[in-house]
Tab-separated table of C-alpha atoms in Angstrom:
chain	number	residue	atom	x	y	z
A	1	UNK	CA	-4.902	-11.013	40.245
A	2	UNK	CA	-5.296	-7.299	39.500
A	3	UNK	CA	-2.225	-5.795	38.100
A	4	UNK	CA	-1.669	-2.122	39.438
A	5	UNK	CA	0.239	0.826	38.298
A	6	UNK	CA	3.757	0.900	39.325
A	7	UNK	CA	4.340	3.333	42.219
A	8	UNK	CA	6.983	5.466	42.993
A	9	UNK	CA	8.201	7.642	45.700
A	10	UNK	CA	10.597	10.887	45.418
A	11	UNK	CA	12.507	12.818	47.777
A	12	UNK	CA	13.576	16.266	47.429
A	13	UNK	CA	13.801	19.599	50.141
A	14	UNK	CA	11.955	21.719	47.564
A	15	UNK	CA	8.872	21.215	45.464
A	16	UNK	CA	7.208	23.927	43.879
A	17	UNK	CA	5.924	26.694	45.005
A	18	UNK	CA	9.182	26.635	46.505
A	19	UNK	CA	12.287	28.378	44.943
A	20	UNK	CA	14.670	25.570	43.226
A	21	UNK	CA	15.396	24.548	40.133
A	22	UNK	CA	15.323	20.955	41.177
A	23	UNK	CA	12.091	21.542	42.482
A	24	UNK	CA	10.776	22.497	39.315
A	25	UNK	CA	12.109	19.832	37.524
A	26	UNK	CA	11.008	16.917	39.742
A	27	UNK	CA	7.515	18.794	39.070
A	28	UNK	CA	8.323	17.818	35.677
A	29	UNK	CA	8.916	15.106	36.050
A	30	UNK	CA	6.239	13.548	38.406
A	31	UNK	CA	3.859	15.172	36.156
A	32	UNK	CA	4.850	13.284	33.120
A	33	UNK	CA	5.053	10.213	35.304
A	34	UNK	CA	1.722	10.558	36.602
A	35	UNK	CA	0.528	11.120	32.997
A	36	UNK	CA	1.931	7.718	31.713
A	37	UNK	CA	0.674	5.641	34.431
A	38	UNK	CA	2.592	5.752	37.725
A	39	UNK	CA	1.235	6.316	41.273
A	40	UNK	CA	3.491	9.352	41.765
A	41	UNK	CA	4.138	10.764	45.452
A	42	UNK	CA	6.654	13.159	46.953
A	43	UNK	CA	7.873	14.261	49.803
A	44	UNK	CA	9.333	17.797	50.509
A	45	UNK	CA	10.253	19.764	53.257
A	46	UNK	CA	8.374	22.031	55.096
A	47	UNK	CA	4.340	22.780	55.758
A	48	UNK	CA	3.181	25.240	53.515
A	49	UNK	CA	0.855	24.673	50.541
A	50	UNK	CA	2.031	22.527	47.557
A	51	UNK	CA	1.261	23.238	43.679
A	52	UNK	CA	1.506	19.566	42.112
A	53	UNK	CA	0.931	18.456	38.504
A	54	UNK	CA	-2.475	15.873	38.066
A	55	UNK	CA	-1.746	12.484	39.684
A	56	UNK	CA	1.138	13.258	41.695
A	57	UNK	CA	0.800	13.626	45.535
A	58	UNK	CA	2.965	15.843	47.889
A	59	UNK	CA	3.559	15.025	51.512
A	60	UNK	CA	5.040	17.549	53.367
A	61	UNK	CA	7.750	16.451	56.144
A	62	UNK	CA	6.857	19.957	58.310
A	63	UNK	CA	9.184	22.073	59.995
A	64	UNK	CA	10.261	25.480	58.416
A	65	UNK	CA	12.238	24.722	55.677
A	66	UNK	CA	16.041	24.925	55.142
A	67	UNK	CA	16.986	28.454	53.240
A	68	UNK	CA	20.043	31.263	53.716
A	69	UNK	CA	22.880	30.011	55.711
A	70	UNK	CA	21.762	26.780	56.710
A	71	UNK	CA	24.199	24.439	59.243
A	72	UNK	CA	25.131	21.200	59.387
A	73	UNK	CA	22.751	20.301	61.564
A	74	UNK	CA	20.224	21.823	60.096
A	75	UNK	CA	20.752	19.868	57.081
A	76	UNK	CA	20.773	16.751	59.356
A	77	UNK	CA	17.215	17.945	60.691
A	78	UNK	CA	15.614	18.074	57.202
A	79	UNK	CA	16.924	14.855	55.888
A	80	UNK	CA	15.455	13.581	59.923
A	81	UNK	CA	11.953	14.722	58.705
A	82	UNK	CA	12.062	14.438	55.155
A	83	UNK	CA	13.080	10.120	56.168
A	84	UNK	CA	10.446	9.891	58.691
A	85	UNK	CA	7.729	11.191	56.592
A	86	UNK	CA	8.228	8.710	54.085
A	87	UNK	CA	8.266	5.974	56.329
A	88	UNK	CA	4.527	6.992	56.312
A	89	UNK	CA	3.168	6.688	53.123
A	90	UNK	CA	2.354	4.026	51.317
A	91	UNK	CA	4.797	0.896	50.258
A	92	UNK	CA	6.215	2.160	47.052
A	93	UNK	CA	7.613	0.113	44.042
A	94	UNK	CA	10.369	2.914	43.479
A	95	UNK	CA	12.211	5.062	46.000
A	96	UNK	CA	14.127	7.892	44.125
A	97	UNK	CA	16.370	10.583	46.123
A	98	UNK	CA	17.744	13.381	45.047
A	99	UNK	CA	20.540	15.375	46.854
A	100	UNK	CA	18.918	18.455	48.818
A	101	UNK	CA	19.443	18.303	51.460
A	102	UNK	CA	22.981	17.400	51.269
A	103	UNK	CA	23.235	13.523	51.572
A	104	UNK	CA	19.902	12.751	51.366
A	105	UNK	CA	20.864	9.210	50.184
A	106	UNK	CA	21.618	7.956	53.070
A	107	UNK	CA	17.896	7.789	53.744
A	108	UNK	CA	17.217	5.739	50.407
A	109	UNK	CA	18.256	2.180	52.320
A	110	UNK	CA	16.580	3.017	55.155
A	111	UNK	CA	13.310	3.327	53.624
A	112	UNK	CA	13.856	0.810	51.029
A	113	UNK	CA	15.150	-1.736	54.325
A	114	UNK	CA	11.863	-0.480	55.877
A	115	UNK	CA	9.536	-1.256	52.947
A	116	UNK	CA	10.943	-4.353	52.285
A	117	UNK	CA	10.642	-6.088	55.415
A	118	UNK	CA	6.776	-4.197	55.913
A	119	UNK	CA	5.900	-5.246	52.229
A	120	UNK	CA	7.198	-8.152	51.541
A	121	UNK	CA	8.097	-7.672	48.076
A	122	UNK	CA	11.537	-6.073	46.800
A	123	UNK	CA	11.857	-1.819	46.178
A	124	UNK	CA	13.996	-0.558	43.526
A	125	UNK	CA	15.890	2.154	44.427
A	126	UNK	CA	17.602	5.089	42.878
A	127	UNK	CA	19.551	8.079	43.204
A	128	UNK	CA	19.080	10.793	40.575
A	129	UNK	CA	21.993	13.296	41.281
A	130	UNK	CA	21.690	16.874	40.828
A	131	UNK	CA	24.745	17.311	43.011
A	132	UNK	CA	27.849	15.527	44.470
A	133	UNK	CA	27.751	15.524	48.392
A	134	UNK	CA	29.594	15.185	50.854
A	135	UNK	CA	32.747	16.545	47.993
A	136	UNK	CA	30.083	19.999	47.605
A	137	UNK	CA	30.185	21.165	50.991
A	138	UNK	CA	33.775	22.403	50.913
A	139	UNK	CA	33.015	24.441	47.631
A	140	UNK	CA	30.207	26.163	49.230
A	141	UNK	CA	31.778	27.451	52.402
A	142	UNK	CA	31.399	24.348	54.453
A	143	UNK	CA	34.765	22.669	55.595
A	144	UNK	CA	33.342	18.723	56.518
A	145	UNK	CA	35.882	17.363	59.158
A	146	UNK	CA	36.788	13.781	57.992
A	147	UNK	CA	35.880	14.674	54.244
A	148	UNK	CA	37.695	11.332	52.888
A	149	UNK	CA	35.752	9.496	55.424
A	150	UNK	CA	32.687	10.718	54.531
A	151	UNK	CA	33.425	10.231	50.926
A	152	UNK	CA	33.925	7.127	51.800
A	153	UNK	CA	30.870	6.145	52.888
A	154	UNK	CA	28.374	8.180	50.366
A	155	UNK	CA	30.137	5.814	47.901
A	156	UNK	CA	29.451	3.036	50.084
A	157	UNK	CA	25.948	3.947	50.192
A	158	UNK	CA	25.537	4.500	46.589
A	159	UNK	CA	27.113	1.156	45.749
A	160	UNK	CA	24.043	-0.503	47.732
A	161	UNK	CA	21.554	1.336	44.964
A	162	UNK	CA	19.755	-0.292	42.237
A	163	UNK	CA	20.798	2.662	39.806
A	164	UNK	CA	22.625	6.204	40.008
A	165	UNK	CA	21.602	9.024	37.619
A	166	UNK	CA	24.211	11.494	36.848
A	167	UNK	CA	23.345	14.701	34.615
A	168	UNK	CA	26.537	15.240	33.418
A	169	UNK	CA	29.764	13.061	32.182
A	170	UNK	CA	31.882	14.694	34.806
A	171	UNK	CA	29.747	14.135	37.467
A	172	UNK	CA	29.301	10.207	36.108
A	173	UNK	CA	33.595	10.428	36.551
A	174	UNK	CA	33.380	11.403	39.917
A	175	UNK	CA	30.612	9.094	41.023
A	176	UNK	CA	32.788	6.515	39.302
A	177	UNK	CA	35.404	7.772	41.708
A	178	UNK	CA	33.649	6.643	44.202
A	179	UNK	CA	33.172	2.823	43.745
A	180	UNK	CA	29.446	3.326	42.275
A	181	UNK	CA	29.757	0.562	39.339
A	182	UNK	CA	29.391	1.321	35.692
A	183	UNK	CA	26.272	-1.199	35.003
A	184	UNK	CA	24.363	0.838	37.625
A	185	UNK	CA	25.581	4.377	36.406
A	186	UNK	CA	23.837	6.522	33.737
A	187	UNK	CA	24.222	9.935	32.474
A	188	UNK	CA	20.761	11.872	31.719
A	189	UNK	CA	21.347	15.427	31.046
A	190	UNK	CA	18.293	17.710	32.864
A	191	UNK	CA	15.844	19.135	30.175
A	192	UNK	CA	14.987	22.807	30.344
A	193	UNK	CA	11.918	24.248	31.945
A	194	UNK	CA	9.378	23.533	29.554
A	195	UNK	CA	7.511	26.798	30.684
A	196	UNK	CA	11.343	28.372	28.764
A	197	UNK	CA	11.000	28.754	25.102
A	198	UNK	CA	12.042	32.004	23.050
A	199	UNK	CA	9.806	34.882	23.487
A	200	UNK	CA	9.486	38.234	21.539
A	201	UNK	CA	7.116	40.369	22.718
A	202	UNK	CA	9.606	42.122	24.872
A	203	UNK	CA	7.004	42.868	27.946
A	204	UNK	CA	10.118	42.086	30.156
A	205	UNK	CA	12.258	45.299	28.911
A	206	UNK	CA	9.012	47.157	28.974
A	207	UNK	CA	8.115	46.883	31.926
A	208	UNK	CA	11.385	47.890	33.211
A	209	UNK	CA	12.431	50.557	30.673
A	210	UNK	CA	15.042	48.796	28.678
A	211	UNK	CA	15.224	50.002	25.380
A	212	UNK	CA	14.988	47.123	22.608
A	213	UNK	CA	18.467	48.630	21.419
A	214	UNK	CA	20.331	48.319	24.677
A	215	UNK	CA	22.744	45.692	24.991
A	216	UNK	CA	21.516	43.219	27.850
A	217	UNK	CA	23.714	41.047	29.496
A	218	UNK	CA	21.832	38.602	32.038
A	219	UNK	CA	22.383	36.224	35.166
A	220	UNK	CA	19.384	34.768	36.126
A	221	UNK	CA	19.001	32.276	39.049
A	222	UNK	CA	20.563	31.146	41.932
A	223	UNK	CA	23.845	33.393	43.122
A	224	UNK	CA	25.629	30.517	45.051
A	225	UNK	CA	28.733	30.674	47.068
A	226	UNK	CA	30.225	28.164	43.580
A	227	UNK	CA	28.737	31.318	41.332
A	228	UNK	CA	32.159	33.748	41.422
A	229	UNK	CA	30.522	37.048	40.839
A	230	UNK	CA	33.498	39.180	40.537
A	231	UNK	CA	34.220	39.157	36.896
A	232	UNK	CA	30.425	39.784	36.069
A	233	UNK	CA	31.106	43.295	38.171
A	234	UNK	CA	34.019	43.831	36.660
A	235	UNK	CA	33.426	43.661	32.956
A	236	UNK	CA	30.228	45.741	33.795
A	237	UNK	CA	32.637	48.958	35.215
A	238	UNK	CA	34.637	48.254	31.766
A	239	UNK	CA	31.805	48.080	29.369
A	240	UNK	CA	29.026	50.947	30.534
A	241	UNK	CA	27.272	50.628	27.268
A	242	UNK	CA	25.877	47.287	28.275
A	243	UNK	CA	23.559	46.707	30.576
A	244	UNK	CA	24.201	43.699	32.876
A	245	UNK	CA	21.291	42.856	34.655
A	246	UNK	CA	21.529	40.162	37.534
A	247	UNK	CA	17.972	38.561	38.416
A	248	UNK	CA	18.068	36.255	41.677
A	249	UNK	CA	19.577	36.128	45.274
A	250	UNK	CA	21.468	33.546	47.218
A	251	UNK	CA	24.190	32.537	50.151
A	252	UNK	CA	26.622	34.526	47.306
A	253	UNK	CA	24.841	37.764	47.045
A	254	UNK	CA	27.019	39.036	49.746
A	255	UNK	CA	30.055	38.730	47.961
A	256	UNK	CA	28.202	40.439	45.127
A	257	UNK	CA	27.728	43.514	47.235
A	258	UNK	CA	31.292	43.592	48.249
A	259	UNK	CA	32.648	42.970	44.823
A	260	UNK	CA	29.938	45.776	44.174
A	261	UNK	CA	31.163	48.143	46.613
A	262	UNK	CA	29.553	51.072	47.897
A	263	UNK	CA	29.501	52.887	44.173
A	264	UNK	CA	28.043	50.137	41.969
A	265	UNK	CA	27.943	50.685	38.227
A	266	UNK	CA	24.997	52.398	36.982
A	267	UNK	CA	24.515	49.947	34.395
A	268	UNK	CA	24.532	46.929	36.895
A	269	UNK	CA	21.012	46.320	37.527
A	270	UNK	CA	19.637	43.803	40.119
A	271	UNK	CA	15.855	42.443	40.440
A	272	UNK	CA	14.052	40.077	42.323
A	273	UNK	CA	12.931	36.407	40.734
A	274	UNK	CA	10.181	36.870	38.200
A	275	UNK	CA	7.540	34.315	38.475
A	276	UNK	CA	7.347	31.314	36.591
A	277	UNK	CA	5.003	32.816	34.377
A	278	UNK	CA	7.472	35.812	33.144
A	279	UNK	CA	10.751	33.297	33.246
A	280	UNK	CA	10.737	32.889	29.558
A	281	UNK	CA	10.093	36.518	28.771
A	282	UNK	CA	12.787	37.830	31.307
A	283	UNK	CA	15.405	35.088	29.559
A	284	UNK	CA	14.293	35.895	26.351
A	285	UNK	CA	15.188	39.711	26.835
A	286	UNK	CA	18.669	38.618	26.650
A	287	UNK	CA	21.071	39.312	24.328
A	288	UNK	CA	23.866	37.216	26.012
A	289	UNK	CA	23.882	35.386	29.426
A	290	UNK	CA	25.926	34.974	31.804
A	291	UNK	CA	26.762	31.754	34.136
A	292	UNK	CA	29.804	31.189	36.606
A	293	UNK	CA	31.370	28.067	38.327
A	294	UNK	CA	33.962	27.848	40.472
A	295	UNK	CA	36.438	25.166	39.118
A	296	UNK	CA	36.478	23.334	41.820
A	297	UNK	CA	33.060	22.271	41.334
A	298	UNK	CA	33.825	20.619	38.435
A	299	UNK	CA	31.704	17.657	37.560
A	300	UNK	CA	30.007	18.151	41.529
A	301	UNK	CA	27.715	19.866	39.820
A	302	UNK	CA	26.061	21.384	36.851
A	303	UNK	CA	24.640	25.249	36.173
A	304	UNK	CA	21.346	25.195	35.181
A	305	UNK	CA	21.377	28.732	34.008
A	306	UNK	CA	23.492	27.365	30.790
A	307	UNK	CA	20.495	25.221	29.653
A	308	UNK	CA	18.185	27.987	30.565
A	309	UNK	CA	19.833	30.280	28.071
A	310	UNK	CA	19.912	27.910	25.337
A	311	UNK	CA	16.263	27.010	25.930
A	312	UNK	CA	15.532	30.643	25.568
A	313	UNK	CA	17.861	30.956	22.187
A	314	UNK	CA	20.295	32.829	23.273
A	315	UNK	CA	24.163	32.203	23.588
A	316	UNK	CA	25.750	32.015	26.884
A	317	UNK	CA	29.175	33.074	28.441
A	318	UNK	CA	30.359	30.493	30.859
A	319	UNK	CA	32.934	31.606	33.284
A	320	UNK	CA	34.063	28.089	34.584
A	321	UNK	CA	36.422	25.002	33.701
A	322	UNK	CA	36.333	24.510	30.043
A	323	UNK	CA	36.175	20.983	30.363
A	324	UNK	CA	32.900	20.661	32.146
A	325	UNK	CA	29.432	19.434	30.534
A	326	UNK	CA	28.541	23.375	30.516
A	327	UNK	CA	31.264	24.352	29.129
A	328	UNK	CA	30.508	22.114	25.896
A	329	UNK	CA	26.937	23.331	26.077
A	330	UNK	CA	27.481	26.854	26.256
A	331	UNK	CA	30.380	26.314	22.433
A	332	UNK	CA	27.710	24.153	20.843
A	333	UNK	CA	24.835	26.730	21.799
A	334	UNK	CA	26.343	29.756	20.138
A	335	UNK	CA	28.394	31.034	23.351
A	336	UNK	CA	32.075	31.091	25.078
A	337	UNK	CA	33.745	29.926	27.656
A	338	UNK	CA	36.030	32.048	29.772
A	339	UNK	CA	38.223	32.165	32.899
A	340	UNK	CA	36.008	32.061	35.770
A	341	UNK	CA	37.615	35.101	37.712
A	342	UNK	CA	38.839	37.097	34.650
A	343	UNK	CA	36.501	40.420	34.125
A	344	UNK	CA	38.648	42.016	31.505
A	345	UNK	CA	38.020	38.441	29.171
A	346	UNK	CA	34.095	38.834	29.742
A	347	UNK	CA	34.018	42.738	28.914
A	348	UNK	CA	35.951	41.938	25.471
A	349	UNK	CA	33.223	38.813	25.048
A	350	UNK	CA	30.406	41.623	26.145
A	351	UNK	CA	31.936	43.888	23.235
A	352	UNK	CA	32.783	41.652	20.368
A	353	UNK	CA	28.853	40.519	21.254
A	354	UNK	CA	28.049	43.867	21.021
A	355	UNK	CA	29.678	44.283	17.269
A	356	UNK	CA	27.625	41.364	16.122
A	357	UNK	CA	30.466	39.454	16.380
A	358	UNK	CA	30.529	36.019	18.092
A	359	UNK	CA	29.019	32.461	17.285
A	360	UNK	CA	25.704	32.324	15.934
A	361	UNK	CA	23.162	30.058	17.513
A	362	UNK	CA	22.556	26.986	15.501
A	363	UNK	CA	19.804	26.923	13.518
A	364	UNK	CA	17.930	23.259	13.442
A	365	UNK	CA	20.328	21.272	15.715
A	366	UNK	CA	18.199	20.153	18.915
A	367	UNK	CA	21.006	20.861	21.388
A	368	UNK	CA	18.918	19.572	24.422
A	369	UNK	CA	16.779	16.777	25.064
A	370	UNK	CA	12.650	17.446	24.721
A	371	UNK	CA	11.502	17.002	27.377
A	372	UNK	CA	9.192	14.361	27.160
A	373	UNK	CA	11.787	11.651	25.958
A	374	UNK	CA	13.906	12.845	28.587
A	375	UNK	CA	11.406	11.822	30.941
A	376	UNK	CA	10.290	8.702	29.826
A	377	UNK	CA	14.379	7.522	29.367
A	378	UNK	CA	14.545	8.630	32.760
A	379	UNK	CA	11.246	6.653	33.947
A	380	UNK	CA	12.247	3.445	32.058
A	381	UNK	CA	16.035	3.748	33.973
A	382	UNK	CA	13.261	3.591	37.248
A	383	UNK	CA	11.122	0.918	36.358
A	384	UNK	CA	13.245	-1.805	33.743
A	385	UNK	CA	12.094	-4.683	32.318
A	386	UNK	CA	13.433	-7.633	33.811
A	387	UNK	CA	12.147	-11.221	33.722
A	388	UNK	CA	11.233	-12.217	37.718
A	389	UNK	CA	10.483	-9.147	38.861
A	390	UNK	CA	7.611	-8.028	40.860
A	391	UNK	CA	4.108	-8.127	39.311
A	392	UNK	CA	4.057	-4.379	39.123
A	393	UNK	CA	7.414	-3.795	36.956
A	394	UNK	CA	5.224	-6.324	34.109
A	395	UNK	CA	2.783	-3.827	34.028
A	396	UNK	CA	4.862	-1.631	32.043
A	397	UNK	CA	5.010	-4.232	29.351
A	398	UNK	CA	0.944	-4.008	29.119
A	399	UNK	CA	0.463	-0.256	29.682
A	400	UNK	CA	3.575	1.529	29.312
């Protein structure tokens, strides 16, 4: 009897060259996957072209995508097309979802149902959460009508998986919340980009005619409607000698430009998304970055931008709940957490920064996981060794 590579099967709205971090990381991720062995497919929403590592294949569920101020229902049409294109590939050993669109793993017993009964042989199935839906939606400007209800039932749902994936111990709490049981629930922090890694050339500041002894101050990424923006303008009317420089766009850009008014600060400067290959050069231009949560998203989910930063080496000042897995990340990388709203706090940060005062950044203490061994912890979580399993989880044991 031939003994195949294990396969597995992702599903996620965005896959590069889409805009998303978790996008980028499944990317990753596959890739790595791919490399070690697996039979690596995903499918993502939309119909334009894909950009996927060696070895992994993209399906693409059609439609136009979801961006901007997407509904309810067209949330509910994404996670239609993103199910029913899986339904068409082939029977997978794995099914993993992720959460965009917003519950997305509702579709994970459906197709592992579906493959089971087709195949004939077990799937495993897991959920790796990047955030916590239905509890998000509130946060983020949408009121859910029956919210306990539907709590109820994404914990139902998640119950009936193999494994859950948190990426933070708050979020783990909150899953916990839910019923999902503690043998089936993991914590596996997300790795940074590995395209971000400290850079000194400074092309980025060149290229836009920042002197190399102007103080920057930097958001890059997503501005979401959990990313308060208020302070950020706020400490940049107090402290003109800095320059704060906001790269990115989002559903809260709007309340950017109204916290902005119709006189911004001359030294708050906003630019479009660099490509992938200027991110590390525009993060390493730094001399401080910025990230913002809104407390109430505590442990639903988790800023990338504060991993970013310390991928980059550079502190970070995290306006959010100082109790949250980026809160601790942001101390033990060099930077501070403040109140999320308060602009005064963040302009005396900004200045004492500015003095050469502050934390330093660690010198040889690995603060996030390489990537690599991220991966593979996360790949072994997907494919365990356990006696009586299918023929394809032993070939791990042979090839892995």
């Amino acid at each position: 009897m031939s003994c195949a590579p294990p396969s597995i099967l992702f599903l996620n709205r965005v896959f590069p060259p889409d805009h998303g971090a978790t996008g980028r990381l499944l990317a990753d991720l596959a890739g790595r996957m791919a490399a070690m062995g697996w039979r690596v497919t995903v499918v993502a929403d939309g119909g334009g072209p894909s950009d996927p590592p060696p070895g992994v294949a993209v399906r693409r569920a059609g439609g136009s995508g979801v961006a901007g101020a997407a509904s309810m229902r067209t949330y509910g049409a994404c996670l239609a097309r993103l199910t029913a294109a899986a339904l068409r590939v082939e029977h997978p050993d794995v099914i993993v979802t992720m959460t965009d669109p917003p519950l997305l793993a509702l579709a994970g017993p459906v197709l592992a149902a579906r493959f089971g009964a087709e195949g004939g042989r077990p799937v495993r199935l897991l959920h790796w959460c990047q955030d916590l839906y239905p509890a998000l939606l509130p946060v983020l400007g949408r009121p859910v009508p029956g919210l306990p209800v539907w709590n109820r039932l994404m914990g139902r749902v998640l119950r009936g998986y193999d494994g859950v994936a948190a990426i933070g111990g708050c979020m783990a709490a909150r899953l916990a919340g839910l019923g999902v049981p503690e043998d089936r629930l993991t914590v596996h922090p997300n790795w940074a980009d590995p395209a971000v890694h400290p850079v000194t050339d400074g092309a980025f500041r060149q290229r836009h005619g920042i002197p190399r002894t102007r103080f920057v101050a930097l958001y890059s990424g997503t501005i979401g409607l959990a990313h308060p923006m208020g302070a950020v303008v706020d400490a940049a009317r107090r402290v003109p000698a800095a320059l704060f420089v906001i790269i990115g766009g989002g559903r809260g850009a709007a309340a950017l430009e109204r916290a902005m008014g119709s006189t911004p600060p001359d030294n708050l400067w906003r630019l479009p998304l660099e490509p992938a290959e200027g991110v590390a050069d525009s993060l390493s231009a730094a001399d401080v970055h910025l990230a913002t949560l809104d407390p109430r998203a505590e442990g639903l989910m988790v800023p990338s931008k504060v991993t970013a930063a310390v991928a980059a080496g550079r502190p970070c000042l995290f306006l959010g709940p100082g109790g949250s897995d980026a809160a601790r990340l942001a101390l033990s990388g060099g930077g501070a957490v403040l109140p999320p709203h308060d602009g005064a706090a963040l302009a005396a940060a900004v200045t004492e920064r500015m003095a050469g005062g502050g934390s330093p950044m660690p010198a040889a203490v690995p603060l996030l996981p390489p990537a690599d061994r991220a991966a593979r912890t996360l790949a072994a979580l997907m494919m365990p060794d356990r006696a009586g399993t299918p023929q394809a989880w032993r070939w791990r044991a042979r090839h892995g």
